[in-house]
Amino acid sequence: MQKCYVCSNQFKWKEIVFSIWGSYKPIECSHCGKRHTINFVSKFIVSLLIIVPAVVFGLLIAPAQGLSKPLTFGLIVLMAFVISLFLPLFVKYEYKQR
Ligand SMILES: [Zn+2]
């Protein structure tokens, strides 16, 4: 998982999940305070991992199972939530000196 570029402090899983939920909010290292921002590729991966399953489920699986719209929507939200819990394993942050 992502470490701080400056002091190699390991970012917490929670910090990364909250960063993603906060629409890719920069993470400040809890040790040295340097700001790290998510890189472009990671944003792309995150969107892909959330949107693709949501679309496949919403357009293919749910109608085939005859699920109601509110239930489909609820399950998509739940799915996106569960997927987001695994995202810290994939995303990369970078440190830009200002
Ligand atoms: Zn640091």
Coordinates of N, CA and C and ligand atoms in Angstrom, one line a residue:
M1 N 0.8 -1.2 0.0 CA 0.0 0.0 0.0 C 0.9 1.2 0.0
Q2 N 0.3 2.4 -0.3 CA 1.0 3.6 -0.5 C 1.8 4.1 0.7
K3 N 3.0 4.5 0.5 CA 3.8 5.1 1.6 C 4.1 6.6 1.2
C4 N 4.4 7.3 2.2 CA 4.8 8.7 2.0 C 6.1 8.7 1.2
Y5 N 6.2 9.6 0.2 CA 7.4 9.7 -0.6 C 8.5 10.4 0.1
V6 N 8.2 11.2 1.1 CA 9.2 11.9 1.8 C 9.8 11.2 3.0
C7 N 8.9 10.6 3.8 CA 9.4 9.9 5.1 C 9.1 8.5 5.1
S8 N 8.5 7.9 4.1 CA 8.2 6.5 4.0 C 7.2 6.0 5.1
N9 N 6.5 6.9 5.6 CA 5.4 6.6 6.6 C 4.3 5.9 5.8
Q10 N 3.8 4.8 6.3 CA 2.8 4.0 5.7 C 1.4 4.7 5.8
F11 N 0.8 5.0 4.7 CA -0.6 5.6 4.8 C -1.5 4.6 5.4
K12 N -2.5 5.1 6.1 CA -3.5 4.2 6.6 C -4.6 3.9 5.6
W13 N -5.1 2.7 5.6 CA -6.1 2.2 4.7 C -7.3 3.2 4.8
K14 N -7.6 3.6 6.0 CA -8.8 4.5 6.2 C -8.5 5.9 5.5
E15 N -7.3 6.4 5.6 CA -7.0 7.7 5.0 C -7.2 7.6 3.5
I16 N -6.8 6.5 2.9 CA -6.9 6.4 1.5 C -8.4 6.2 1.1
V17 N -9.1 5.4 1.8 CA -10.6 5.2 1.5 C -11.3 6.6 1.6
F18 N -11.0 7.3 2.7 CA -11.7 8.6 2.9 C -11.3 9.6 1.8
S19 N -10.0 9.5 1.3 CA -9.6 10.4 0.3 C -10.4 10.1 -1.0
I20 N -10.6 8.8 -1.3 CA -11.4 8.5 -2.5 C -12.8 8.9 -2.4
W21 N -13.4 8.6 -1.2 CA -14.8 9.1 -1.0 C -15.0 10.6 -1.1
G22 N -13.9 11.3 -0.7 CA -14.0 12.7 -0.7 C -13.6 13.2 -2.1
S23 N -13.9 12.5 -3.1 CA -13.5 12.7 -4.5 C -12.0 13.1 -4.7
Y24 N -11.2 12.1 -4.3 CA -9.8 12.2 -4.4 C -9.1 13.3 -3.7
K25 N -9.6 13.5 -2.5 CA -9.0 14.6 -1.7 C -7.5 14.2 -1.4
P26 N -6.6 15.2 -1.5 CA -5.2 15.0 -1.2 C -5.0 14.4 0.2
I27 N -4.0 13.5 0.3 CA -3.7 13.0 1.7 C -2.5 13.7 2.2
E28 N -2.6 14.1 3.5 CA -1.5 14.7 4.1 C -0.9 13.6 5.0
C29 N 0.4 13.5 4.8 CA 1.1 12.4 5.6 C 1.0 12.8 7.1
S30 N 0.6 11.8 7.9 CA 0.4 12.0 9.3 C 1.7 12.2 10.0
H31 N 2.8 11.9 9.4 CA 4.1 12.1 10.0 C 4.8 13.4 9.7
C32 N 4.9 13.6 8.4 CA 5.6 14.9 7.9 C 4.7 15.9 7.4
G33 N 3.4 15.6 7.2 CA 2.5 16.6 6.7 C 2.5 17.0 5.2
K34 N 3.3 16.3 4.4 CA 3.4 16.6 3.0 C 2.1 16.1 2.3
R35 N 1.6 16.9 1.4 CA 0.4 16.5 0.7 C 0.7 15.6 -0.5
H36 N -0.1 14.5 -0.6 CA 0.0 13.6 -1.7 C -1.3 13.6 -2.5
T37 N -1.2 13.7 -3.8 CA -2.4 13.6 -4.6 C -2.5 12.3 -5.4
I38 N -3.6 11.8 -5.6 CA -3.8 10.6 -6.4 C -3.4 10.8 -7.8
N39 N -2.7 9.8 -8.4 CA -2.3 10.1 -9.8 C -3.4 9.8 -10.8
F40 N -3.2 10.2 -12.0 CA -4.2 10.1 -13.1 C -4.7 8.7 -13.3
V41 N -3.7 7.8 -13.4 CA -4.0 6.4 -13.7 C -4.9 5.8 -12.7
S42 N -4.6 6.2 -11.4 CA -5.4 5.6 -10.3 C -6.8 6.1 -10.4
K43 N -7.0 7.4 -10.7 CA -8.4 7.9 -10.9 C -9.1 7.1 -11.9
F44 N -8.4 6.8 -13.0 CA -9.0 6.1 -14.1 C -9.4 4.6 -13.6
I45 N -8.5 4.0 -12.9 CA -8.7 2.6 -12.4 C -9.9 2.7 -11.4
V46 N -10.0 3.6 -10.5 CA -11.1 3.7 -9.6 C -12.4 3.9 -10.3
S47 N -12.5 4.8 -11.3 CA -13.7 4.9 -12.0 C -14.1 3.6 -12.7
L48 N -13.1 3.0 -13.3 CA -13.4 1.8 -14.0 C -13.9 0.7 -13.1
L49 N -13.2 0.5 -12.0 CA -13.6 -0.5 -11.0 C -15.0 -0.3 -10.4
I50 N -15.4 0.9 -10.4 CA -16.8 1.2 -9.8 C -17.8 1.3 -10.9
I51 N -17.5 1.9 -12.0 CA -18.5 2.1 -13.0 C -18.8 0.9 -13.8
V52 N -17.8 0.1 -14.2 CA -18.0 -1.1 -15.0 C -18.9 -2.1 -14.3
P53 N -18.6 -2.5 -13.0 CA -19.5 -3.4 -12.4 C -20.9 -2.8 -12.2
A54 N -21.0 -1.5 -11.9 CA -22.3 -0.9 -11.7 C -23.2 -1.0 -13.0
V55 N -22.5 -0.7 -14.2 CA -23.2 -0.7 -15.4 C -23.6 -2.2 -15.8
V56 N -22.7 -3.1 -15.6 CA -23.0 -4.5 -15.9 C -24.1 -5.0 -15.1
F57 N -24.1 -4.7 -13.8 CA -25.2 -5.1 -12.9 C -26.5 -4.4 -13.2
G58 N -26.4 -3.1 -13.4 CA -27.6 -2.3 -13.6 C -28.3 -2.6 -14.9
L59 N -27.5 -2.9 -15.9 CA -28.1 -3.0 -17.3 C -28.3 -4.5 -17.7
L60 N -27.5 -5.4 -17.1 CA -27.6 -6.8 -17.5 C -28.2 -7.7 -16.4
I61 N -27.5 -7.7 -15.3 CA -27.9 -8.7 -14.3 C -29.2 -8.4 -13.6
A62 N -29.4 -7.1 -13.1 CA -30.6 -6.8 -12.4 C -31.9 -7.0 -13.3
P63 N -31.9 -6.5 -14.5 CA -33.1 -6.7 -15.3 C -33.4 -8.2 -15.6
A64 N -32.3 -9.0 -15.8 CA -32.4 -10.4 -16.0 C -33.0 -11.1 -14.8
Q65 N -32.7 -10.6 -13.6 CA -33.3 -11.1 -12.3 C -34.6 -10.5 -12.0
G66 N -35.1 -9.6 -12.7 CA -36.3 -8.9 -12.5 C -36.3 -8.1 -11.2
L67 N -35.2 -7.5 -10.9 CA -35.1 -6.6 -9.7 C -35.7 -5.3 -9.9
S68 N -36.4 -4.7 -8.9 CA -37.0 -3.4 -9.0 C -35.9 -2.3 -9.1
K69 N -36.2 -1.2 -9.6 CA -35.3 -0.1 -9.7 C -34.6 0.4 -8.4
P70 N -35.5 0.6 -7.4 CA -34.9 1.0 -6.1 C -33.9 0.0 -5.5
L71 N -34.3 -1.3 -5.7 CA -33.4 -2.4 -5.2 C -32.1 -2.4 -6.0
T72 N -32.2 -2.3 -7.3 CA -31.0 -2.2 -8.2 C -30.1 -1.1 -7.7
F73 N -30.7 0.1 -7.5 CA -29.9 1.2 -7.2 C -29.2 1.0 -5.8
G74 N -30.0 0.4 -4.9 CA -29.4 0.2 -3.5 C -28.2 -0.8 -3.6
L75 N -28.4 -1.8 -4.4 CA -27.3 -2.8 -4.6 C -26.1 -2.3 -5.3
I76 N -26.3 -1.3 -6.2 CA -25.2 -0.7 -6.9 C -24.4 0.2 -5.9
V77 N -25.1 0.9 -5.1 CA -24.5 1.7 -4.0 C -23.7 0.8 -3.1
L78 N -24.3 -0.3 -2.7 CA -23.6 -1.2 -1.8 C -22.4 -1.8 -2.4
M79 N -22.5 -2.1 -3.7 CA -21.4 -2.7 -4.5 C -20.2 -1.7 -4.6
A80 N -20.6 -0.5 -4.9 CA -19.6 0.6 -5.1 C -18.9 0.8 -3.7
F81 N -19.6 0.7 -2.6 CA -19.1 0.9 -1.3 C -18.1 -0.3 -1.0
V82 N -18.5 -1.5 -1.3 CA -17.6 -2.6 -1.0 C -16.4 -2.6 -1.9
I83 N -16.5 -2.2 -3.1 CA -15.4 -2.2 -4.0 C -14.4 -1.1 -3.5
S84 N -15.0 0.0 -3.1 CA -14.1 1.1 -2.7 C -13.2 0.7 -1.5
L85 N -13.7 -0.3 -0.7 CA -12.9 -0.7 0.5 C -11.6 -1.4 0.0
F86 N -11.6 -1.9 -1.2 CA -10.4 -2.6 -1.7 C -9.5 -1.6 -2.5
L87 N -10.0 -0.4 -2.8 CA -9.2 0.5 -3.7 C -7.9 0.9 -3.2
P88 N -7.7 1.0 -1.8 CA -6.4 1.4 -1.3 C -5.2 0.4 -1.8
L89 N -5.6 -0.8 -2.2 CA -4.6 -1.7 -2.7 C -4.1 -1.4 -4.1
F90 N -4.9 -0.6 -4.9 CA -4.6 -0.3 -6.2 C -4.1 1.1 -6.5
V91 N -4.6 2.0 -5.7 CA -4.3 3.4 -6.1 C -2.9 3.8 -5.7
K92 N -2.4 4.8 -6.5 CA -1.1 5.3 -6.2 C -1.2 6.8 -6.0
Y93 N -0.5 7.3 -5.1 CA -0.4 8.8 -4.8 C 0.9 9.3 -5.2
E94 N 1.0 10.5 -5.6 CA 2.3 11.1 -5.8 C 2.4 12.4 -5.1
Y95 N 3.7 12.7 -4.8 CA 4.0 13.9 -4.1 C 4.6 15.0 -5.0
K96 N 4.0 16.1 -5.1 CA 4.5 17.2 -5.9 C 5.0 18.3 -5.0
Q97 N 6.3 18.6 -5.3 CA 6.9 19.7 -4.5 C 6.3 21.0 -5.0
R98 N 6.0 21.9 -4.1 CA 5.5 23.2 -4.6 C 6.6 24.3 -4.3
Ligands
ZN1 ZN 5.7 11.7 5.4

